[in-house]
Short mmCIF file of C-alpha atoms in Angstrom, two decimals:
data_model
loop_
_atom_site.label_atom_id
_atom_site.label_comp_id
_atom_site.label_asym_id
_atom_site.label_seq_id
_atom_site.Cartn_x
_atom_site.Cartn_y
_atom_site.Cartn_z
CA UNK A 850 0.01 -0.06 0.12
CA UNK A 851 1.27 3.51 -0.75
CA UNK A 852 2.14 5.89 1.81
CA UNK A 853 -0.21 9.05 1.81
CA UNK A 854 1.88 12.13 0.38
CA UNK A 855 2.80 15.07 2.74
CA UNK A 856 4.49 18.15 1.44
CA UNK A 857 6.09 20.42 4.03
CA UNK A 858 6.82 23.98 2.97
CA UNK A 859 8.75 26.88 4.25
CA UNK A 860 9.73 30.14 2.48
CA UNK A 861 13.36 29.50 2.63
CA UNK A 862 15.23 26.34 2.82
CA UNK A 863 17.21 27.23 5.61
CA UNK A 864 13.95 26.75 7.89
CA UNK A 865 13.65 23.29 6.55
CA UNK A 866 17.25 22.25 7.06
CA UNK A 867 17.49 23.93 10.78
CA UNK A 868 14.07 24.00 12.30
CA UNK A 869 12.90 20.54 11.32
CA UNK A 870 16.29 18.73 11.82
CA UNK A 871 15.40 14.67 12.03
CA UNK A 872 11.68 15.32 11.82
CA UNK A 873 11.41 15.05 8.25
CA UNK A 874 13.30 11.84 8.11
CA UNK A 875 10.90 10.49 11.07
CA UNK A 876 7.88 11.38 9.21
CA UNK A 877 8.93 9.68 5.96
CA UNK A 878 8.70 6.28 7.67
CA UNK A 879 4.67 6.87 7.58
CA UNK A 880 4.42 9.49 4.47
CA UNK A 881 5.74 9.77 1.17
CA UNK A 882 7.58 13.23 2.17
CA UNK A 883 8.54 16.22 0.29
CA UNK A 884 10.32 19.19 1.42
CA UNK A 885 9.32 22.28 -0.54
CA UNK A 886 11.05 25.69 -0.40
CA UNK A 887 13.56 27.59 -2.54
CA UNK A 888 16.57 26.35 -4.12
CA UNK A 889 20.29 26.05 -2.31
CA UNK A 890 22.68 24.11 -0.33
CA UNK A 891 20.41 23.98 2.51
CA UNK A 892 17.86 22.21 0.33
CA UNK A 893 20.65 19.79 -0.62
CA UNK A 894 21.53 19.15 2.83
CA UNK A 895 18.02 18.52 3.95
CA UNK A 896 17.63 15.90 1.01
CA UNK A 897 20.86 14.04 2.08
CA UNK A 898 20.41 14.24 5.73
CA UNK A 899 16.22 13.36 5.99
CA UNK A 900 16.42 11.14 3.28
CA UNK A 901 13.42 12.84 1.67
CA UNK A 902 12.35 14.35 -1.93
CA UNK A 903 12.73 18.10 -2.30
CA UNK A 904 10.99 20.47 -4.72
CA UNK A 905 12.06 23.95 -5.41
CA UNK A 906 9.76 26.78 -5.73
CA UNK A 907 11.34 30.46 -4.84
CA UNK A 908 9.17 32.38 -2.46
CA UNK A 909 10.10 36.20 -1.49
CA UNK A 910 10.04 36.71 2.33
CA UNK A 911 8.99 40.55 1.75
CA UNK A 912 5.75 41.35 0.15
CA UNK A 913 6.23 41.36 -3.44
CA UNK A 914 3.04 41.24 -5.54
CA UNK A 915 4.36 39.82 -8.74
CA UNK A 916 6.75 37.55 -7.50
CA UNK A 917 4.12 36.23 -5.04
CA UNK A 918 1.55 35.47 -8.08
CA UNK A 919 4.24 33.72 -9.81
CA UNK A 920 4.95 31.65 -6.93
CA UNK A 921 1.23 30.82 -6.12
CA UNK A 922 1.04 29.50 -9.67
CA UNK A 923 3.79 27.46 -9.20
CA UNK A 924 2.69 25.99 -6.01
CA UNK A 925 -0.87 25.36 -7.47
CA UNK A 926 0.41 23.53 -10.47
CA UNK A 927 2.62 21.22 -8.47
CA UNK A 928 -0.01 20.54 -5.86
CA UNK A 929 -2.35 19.50 -8.67
CA UNK A 930 0.24 17.56 -10.35
CA UNK A 931 1.32 15.47 -7.11
CA UNK A 932 -2.23 15.41 -5.42
CA UNK A 933 -0.94 15.06 -1.81
CA UNK A 934 -2.94 14.20 1.04
CA UNK A 935 -1.58 16.78 3.51
CA UNK A 936 0.50 20.12 2.76
CA UNK A 937 1.83 21.72 6.20
CA UNK A 938 3.72 25.21 6.07
CA UNK A 939 5.62 26.70 8.81
CA UNK A 940 6.64 30.18 7.61
CA UNK A 941 4.48 33.34 7.15
CA UNK A 942 4.79 33.92 3.25
CA UNK A 943 5.01 30.03 2.55
CA UNK A 944 2.01 29.51 4.91
CA UNK A 945 -0.22 32.13 3.08
CA UNK A 946 0.88 30.84 -0.50
CA UNK A 947 0.74 27.36 0.36
CA UNK A 948 -2.56 27.26 1.98
CA UNK A 949 -4.45 29.45 -1.01
CA UNK A 950 -2.80 27.06 -3.44
CA UNK A 951 -3.42 23.76 -1.48
CA UNK A 952 -7.09 24.83 -1.12
CA UNK A 953 -7.37 25.72 -5.07
CA UNK A 954 -5.59 22.41 -6.12
CA UNK A 955 -8.19 20.39 -3.73
CA UNK A 956 -5.68 19.09 -1.15
CA UNK A 957 -7.79 17.85 1.60
CA UNK A 958 -5.60 18.49 4.84
CA UNK A 959 -4.20 21.68 4.87
CA UNK A 960 -2.07 22.59 7.69
CA UNK A 961 -0.24 25.85 8.97
CA UNK A 962 1.70 26.19 12.31
CA UNK A 963 2.50 29.45 13.37
CA UNK A 964 5.86 29.67 14.67
CA UNK A 965 5.69 33.40 15.72
CA UNK A 966 3.58 36.33 14.93
CA UNK A 967 4.79 39.43 13.58
CA UNK A 968 1.58 42.03 13.63
CA UNK A 969 1.45 42.32 17.29
CA UNK A 970 4.75 44.52 17.38
CA UNK A 971 3.69 46.57 14.46
CA UNK A 972 1.12 49.42 13.99
CA UNK A 973 -1.02 51.34 11.66
CA UNK A 974 -1.54 49.92 8.00
CA UNK A 975 1.25 47.47 8.31
CA UNK A 976 -0.41 45.79 10.96
CA UNK A 977 -3.62 45.93 9.26
CA UNK A 978 -2.27 44.20 6.16
CA UNK A 979 -0.67 41.35 8.29
CA UNK A 980 -3.74 40.68 10.16
CA UNK A 981 -5.62 40.83 6.70
CA UNK A 982 -3.09 38.02 5.23
CA UNK A 983 -2.86 35.93 8.33
CA UNK A 984 -6.74 35.77 8.34
CA UNK A 985 -6.87 34.86 4.71
CA UNK A 986 -4.10 32.09 5.30
CA UNK A 987 -6.24 30.30 8.33
CA UNK A 988 -9.32 30.76 6.07
CA UNK A 989 -7.64 28.70 3.50
CA UNK A 990 -6.11 26.34 5.87
CA UNK A 991 -8.06 23.38 7.47
CA UNK A 992 -6.07 23.14 10.46
CA UNK A 993 -4.25 25.96 12.44
CA UNK A 994 -1.48 25.17 15.32
CA UNK A 995 0.26 27.79 17.08
CA UNK A 996 3.80 26.93 18.17
CA UNK A 997 3.20 28.02 21.98
CA UNK A 998 0.32 29.29 24.20
CA UNK A 999 1.50 32.98 23.69
CA UNK A 1000 0.94 32.80 20.00
CA UNK A 1001 -2.39 31.04 20.50
CA UNK A 1002 -3.59 33.73 22.98
CA UNK A 1003 -2.55 36.45 20.14
CA UNK A 1004 -4.46 34.50 17.55
CA UNK A 1005 -7.38 34.59 19.74
CA UNK A 1006 -7.12 38.13 20.87
CA UNK A 1007 -6.99 39.63 17.33
CA UNK A 1008 -9.72 37.39 16.01
CA UNK A 1009 -7.44 35.85 13.50
CA UNK A 1010 -9.26 32.72 12.88
CA UNK A 1011 -12.31 30.92 14.51
CA UNK A 1012 -10.87 27.42 13.78
CA UNK A 1013 -9.67 25.30 16.87
CA UNK A 1014 -6.32 26.21 17.97
CA UNK A 1015 -4.08 23.32 19.40
CA UNK A 1016 -0.41 23.62 20.77
CA UNK A 1017 1.03 20.26 20.32
CA UNK A 1018 2.87 18.85 23.46
CA UNK A 1019 4.26 21.71 25.29
CA UNK A 1020 5.05 23.80 22.31
CA UNK A 1021 7.82 24.41 20.04
CA UNK A 1022 8.00 23.09 16.49
CA UNK A 1023 10.62 20.44 16.63
CA UNK A 1024 11.32 19.77 20.36
CA UNK A 1025 14.99 18.83 21.25
CA UNK A 1026 17.04 15.76 21.21
CA UNK A 1027 18.36 15.73 24.69
CA UNK A 1028 21.17 13.04 24.02
CA UNK A 1029 22.62 15.44 21.16
CA UNK A 1030 22.22 18.60 23.11
CA UNK A 1031 23.92 17.41 26.24
CA UNK A 1032 27.12 18.94 27.91
CA UNK A 1033 28.46 15.43 27.90
CA UNK A 1034 28.68 15.49 24.11
CA UNK A 1035 31.50 18.23 24.06
CA UNK A 1036 34.84 16.77 25.08
CA UNK A 1037 37.14 19.13 27.40
CA UNK A 1038 39.66 18.88 24.74
CA UNK A 1039 37.18 20.61 22.24
CA UNK A 1040 36.18 23.25 24.67
CA UNK A 1041 39.85 24.01 25.44
CA UNK A 1042 40.52 24.41 21.75
CA UNK A 1043 37.44 26.50 21.12
CA UNK A 1044 38.21 28.72 24.17
CA UNK A 1045 41.68 29.13 22.67
CA UNK A 1046 40.47 29.93 19.27
CA UNK A 1047 38.00 32.56 20.56
CA UNK A 1048 40.68 33.93 22.90
CA UNK A 1049 38.41 33.01 25.98
CA UNK A 1050 40.39 33.54 29.34
CA UNK A 1051 39.73 31.17 32.30
CA UNK A 1052 38.01 33.92 34.61
CA UNK A 1053 35.73 35.38 31.72
CA UNK A 1054 32.12 35.48 32.29
CA UNK A 1055 30.86 34.45 28.72
CA UNK A 1056 27.23 35.56 27.57
CA UNK A 1057 26.06 33.92 24.42
CA UNK A 1058 23.45 34.89 21.89
CA UNK A 1059 22.25 32.47 19.29
CA UNK A 1060 20.06 33.71 16.32
CA UNK A 1061 19.58 36.21 13.51
CA UNK A 1062 21.84 39.51 14.29
CA UNK A 1063 18.83 41.67 13.73
CA UNK A 1064 16.83 44.45 15.74
CA UNK A 1065 13.96 42.51 16.38
CA UNK A 1066 16.11 39.84 18.38
CA UNK A 1067 17.16 42.65 20.54
CA UNK A 1068 21.02 42.98 19.56
CA UNK A 1069 21.16 46.44 19.53
CA UNK A 1070 19.97 46.47 23.12
CA UNK A 1071 22.38 43.49 23.99
CA UNK A 1072 25.45 44.97 22.53
CA UNK A 1073 24.71 48.38 24.25
CA UNK A 1074 24.14 46.53 27.57
CA UNK A 1075 27.15 44.37 27.33
CA UNK A 1076 29.28 47.54 26.74
CA UNK A 1077 28.25 49.27 29.95
CA UNK A 1078 28.89 45.93 32.33
CA UNK A 1079 30.76 47.04 35.24
CA UNK A 1080 32.33 43.32 35.36
CA UNK A 1081 35.39 43.73 33.05
CA UNK A 1082 36.52 39.75 32.67
CA UNK A 1083 33.29 39.28 30.41
CA UNK A 1084 32.75 38.14 26.84
CA UNK A 1085 29.92 37.99 24.37
CA UNK A 1086 29.47 35.41 21.70
CA UNK A 1087 27.07 36.32 19.05
CA UNK A 1088 26.33 33.09 17.03
CA UNK A 1089 24.25 33.78 14.04
CA UNK A 1090 23.91 35.51 10.66
CA UNK A 1091 23.49 39.36 10.08
CA UNK A 1092 20.48 40.15 7.71
CA UNK A 1093 21.38 43.43 6.22
CA UNK A 1094 18.58 43.53 3.85
CA UNK A 1095 15.64 42.85 6.18
CA UNK A 1096 16.09 44.12 9.73
CA UNK A 1097 19.91 45.50 9.68
CA UNK A 1098 21.43 46.34 13.18
CA UNK A 1099 22.14 50.24 13.81
CA UNK A 1100 25.45 51.25 12.01
CA UNK A 1101 27.07 52.35 15.46
CA UNK A 1102 25.91 48.66 17.05
CA UNK A 1103 27.94 46.99 13.93
CA UNK A 1104 30.72 49.45 14.54
CA UNK A 1105 30.82 48.43 18.33
CA UNK A 1106 30.79 44.62 17.38
CA UNK A 1107 33.70 45.14 15.17
CA UNK A 1108 35.88 47.33 17.36
CA UNK A 1109 35.28 45.75 20.41
CA UNK A 1110 37.59 42.66 21.25
CA UNK A 1111 35.26 41.27 24.05
CA UNK A 1112 32.39 40.88 21.60
CA UNK A 1113 32.99 37.68 19.22
CA UNK A 1114 30.68 37.47 16.38
CA UNK A 1115 31.01 34.10 14.82
CA UNK A 1116 28.47 33.94 12.14
CA UNK A 1117 26.30 31.24 11.47
CA UNK A 1118 27.39 27.88 12.76
CA UNK A 1119 25.59 24.38 11.95
CA UNK A 1120 26.53 23.08 15.58
CA UNK A 1121 25.92 25.64 18.37
CA UNK A 1122 26.75 23.06 20.90
CA UNK A 1123 30.35 23.64 21.23
CA UNK A 1124 29.69 27.51 21.78
CA UNK A 1125 26.93 26.77 24.38
CA UNK A 1126 29.50 24.34 26.22
CA UNK A 1127 32.13 27.27 26.87
CA UNK A 1128 29.54 29.70 27.67
CA UNK A 1129 28.20 30.78 31.05
CA UNK A 1130 24.74 32.21 30.34
CA UNK A 1131 22.33 32.44 27.17
CA UNK A 1132 20.73 36.03 26.39
CA UNK A 1133 17.82 36.45 23.99
CA UNK A 1134 16.17 40.04 24.36
CA UNK A 1135 13.88 39.27 21.45
CA UNK A 1136 10.83 41.39 20.51
CA UNK A 1137 8.75 38.60 19.33
CA UNK A 1138 9.32 34.74 19.02
CA UNK A 1139 7.25 31.72 18.59
CA UNK A 1140 8.99 29.10 21.04
CA UNK A 1141 12.48 29.81 20.32
CA UNK A 1142 14.98 27.09 19.59
CA UNK A 1143 18.14 28.77 20.83
CA UNK A 1144 16.57 28.98 24.45
CA UNK A 1145 15.59 25.39 24.49
CA UNK A 1146 18.98 24.34 23.42
CA UNK A 1147 21.14 26.68 25.74
CA UNK A 1148 18.85 25.31 28.63
CA UNK A 1149 19.35 21.67 27.58
CA UNK A 1150 23.14 22.47 27.46
CA UNK A 1151 22.89 23.68 31.36
CA UNK A 1152 22.73 27.17 30.78
CA UNK A 1153 20.56 29.83 32.77
CA UNK A 1154 18.86 32.26 30.14
CA UNK A 1155 18.01 35.87 30.23
CA UNK A 1156 14.85 36.45 28.01
CA UNK A 1157 12.36 39.13 27.25
CA UNK A 1158 8.61 38.74 28.94
CA UNK A 1159 7.19 37.79 25.34
CA UNK A 1160 5.51 34.72 23.82
CA UNK A 1161 7.41 31.65 24.01
CA UNK A 1162 10.45 32.78 25.76
CA UNK A 1163 8.43 33.39 28.93
CA UNK A 1164 6.97 29.76 28.34
CA UNK A 1165 10.38 28.04 28.39
CA UNK A 1166 11.90 30.24 31.08
CA UNK A 1167 10.41 30.61 34.87
CA UNK A 1168 11.54 33.68 36.23
CA UNK A 1169 14.07 32.75 39.18
CA UNK A 1170 13.92 29.12 38.41
CA UNK A 1171 15.93 28.37 35.12
CA UNK A 1172 16.43 32.10 34.25
CA UNK A 1173 15.96 35.69 34.51
CA UNK A 1174 12.76 37.48 32.69
CA UNK A 1175 12.90 40.98 31.77
CA UNK A 1176 10.86 43.54 29.78
CA UNK A 1177 11.40 43.89 25.93
CA UNK A 1178 13.02 46.87 24.49
CA UNK A 1179 14.81 47.88 27.56
CA UNK A 1180 18.93 47.93 27.67
CA UNK A 1181 18.95 48.98 31.14
CA UNK A 1182 17.06 45.63 32.06
CA UNK A 1183 19.23 43.62 30.12
CA UNK A 1184 22.14 45.21 31.71
CA UNK A 1185 21.00 44.76 35.02
CA UNK A 1186 20.13 40.94 34.38
CA UNK A 1187 23.51 40.20 33.02
CA UNK A 1188 25.33 41.86 36.08
CA UNK A 1189 22.93 39.83 38.57
CA UNK A 1190 24.16 36.54 36.99
CA UNK A 1191 27.78 37.87 37.18
CA UNK A 1192 27.60 38.87 40.80
CA UNK A 1193 25.06 36.52 42.59
CA UNK A 1194 26.61 33.22 42.46
CA UNK A 1195 24.13 31.43 44.56
CA UNK A 1196 21.54 32.47 42.12
CA UNK A 1197 23.50 31.44 39.13
CA UNK A 1198 24.25 28.18 40.46
CA UNK A 1199 20.68 27.67 41.17
CA UNK A 1200 19.43 28.60 37.78
CA UNK A 1201 22.11 26.42 36.17
CA UNK A 1202 21.27 23.46 38.16
CA UNK A 1203 17.61 23.52 37.21
CA UNK A 1204 18.28 24.60 33.53
CA UNK A 1205 18.57 21.01 31.82
CA UNK A 1206 15.95 18.91 33.85
CA UNK A 1207 13.57 21.70 33.04
CA UNK A 1208 14.00 21.46 29.30
CA UNK A 1209 14.30 17.97 29.19
CA UNK A 1210 11.16 17.16 31.00
CA UNK A 1211 9.14 19.40 28.87
CA UNK A 1212 10.61 19.34 25.27
CA UNK A 1213 11.71 16.21 24.19
CA UNK A 1214 11.76 15.78 20.53
CA UNK A 1215 9.80 12.39 20.55
CA UNK A 1216 6.76 13.96 22.35
CA UNK A 1217 6.48 16.60 19.76
CA UNK A 1218 7.02 14.47 16.63
CA UNK A 1219 4.47 11.58 18.26
CA UNK A 1220 1.77 14.55 18.82
CA UNK A 1221 2.18 15.67 15.49
CA UNK A 1222 1.94 12.32 13.76
CA UNK A 1223 -1.32 11.72 15.93
CA UNK A 1224 -2.66 14.98 14.48
CA UNK A 1225 -2.02 14.08 10.82
CA UNK A 1226 -3.80 10.72 11.05
CA UNK A 1227 -6.48 12.12 13.10
CA UNK A 1228 -6.90 14.82 10.32
CA UNK A 1229 -6.75 12.24 7.42
CA UNK A 1230 -9.50 10.19 9.34
CA UNK A 1231 -11.72 13.38 9.49
CA UNK A 1232 -11.47 13.74 5.82
CA UNK A 1233 -11.94 10.12 4.91
CA UNK A 1234 -8.34 9.92 3.51
CA UNK A 1235 -6.86 7.34 5.59
#
């Protein structure tokens, strides 16, 4: 008997490669899986690692009416040709285009997962436009899943959809492999060599940021706060790519990063575990998130986390138990939290001790994958496509 066809879509292939690591291979045991996004090395890597088929259709992340219409037509033609039982999207533009195209093509199960919402942090005409497109997306979908409870509450508050909203497991799109993200996986020799390479001294207190180096991730505030720290032997690792075309950092912040020896920007890293292993604490002063992977990964590696009081982050981190929760867009609060972790050894030790057990108990990968598989089977049964 042939397996049902499942097409997973994302706007850019990096999302499929990084956010769904391991999940596509797991789902391919039960479905004939195709990963669909733009072309590139990330798609090649996804195909090799996950052992799934891929199909390239370029989609623009920004609003681009002509390109969007072309992508929509290509998606429609591809879905009509392949006749999948399920199309499941995970990023905003891919969600809008995939759900509309899949509905037009007669795909019975059309699923979108909201991994984060942009419109709550916007105002005016941009907010209205984003709300309208998300409502259109949800109208075209048959099933809508918020990645976390904060995202769910915003979807309800702004009346984006009347469809049932269910958070799978404890949230997060992919969960975490606690055997892979474990301090035990990084040898002392590896840590020693990386510390030498990064010029980290034994008495340095090392903060780490993992993610895109953009304004809405709070990197402007983070760099300013770090530059004002009273504690001298401290370092800041910035692990992630810049995005000068979408949400660039302020010019003075970029200059500070370049000219400050204690701020080390590593660029994107395929394996962040060694960097987490040489750090003392993680900082994510973001303005908006779904359920951020970087915070889960840092916690699994035993790091206390400083996060802002926003959707997702405040679900992973419980203030005073496995980290510190601070207001968003507040440089003074970032500085204060960093100084607290440095100066209060008793608090730091308690947060570090709790970090890994609290993550492992809630975000095991297998729990997320099993919950998603159950939802797929239930949706197919509902539509008579078992």
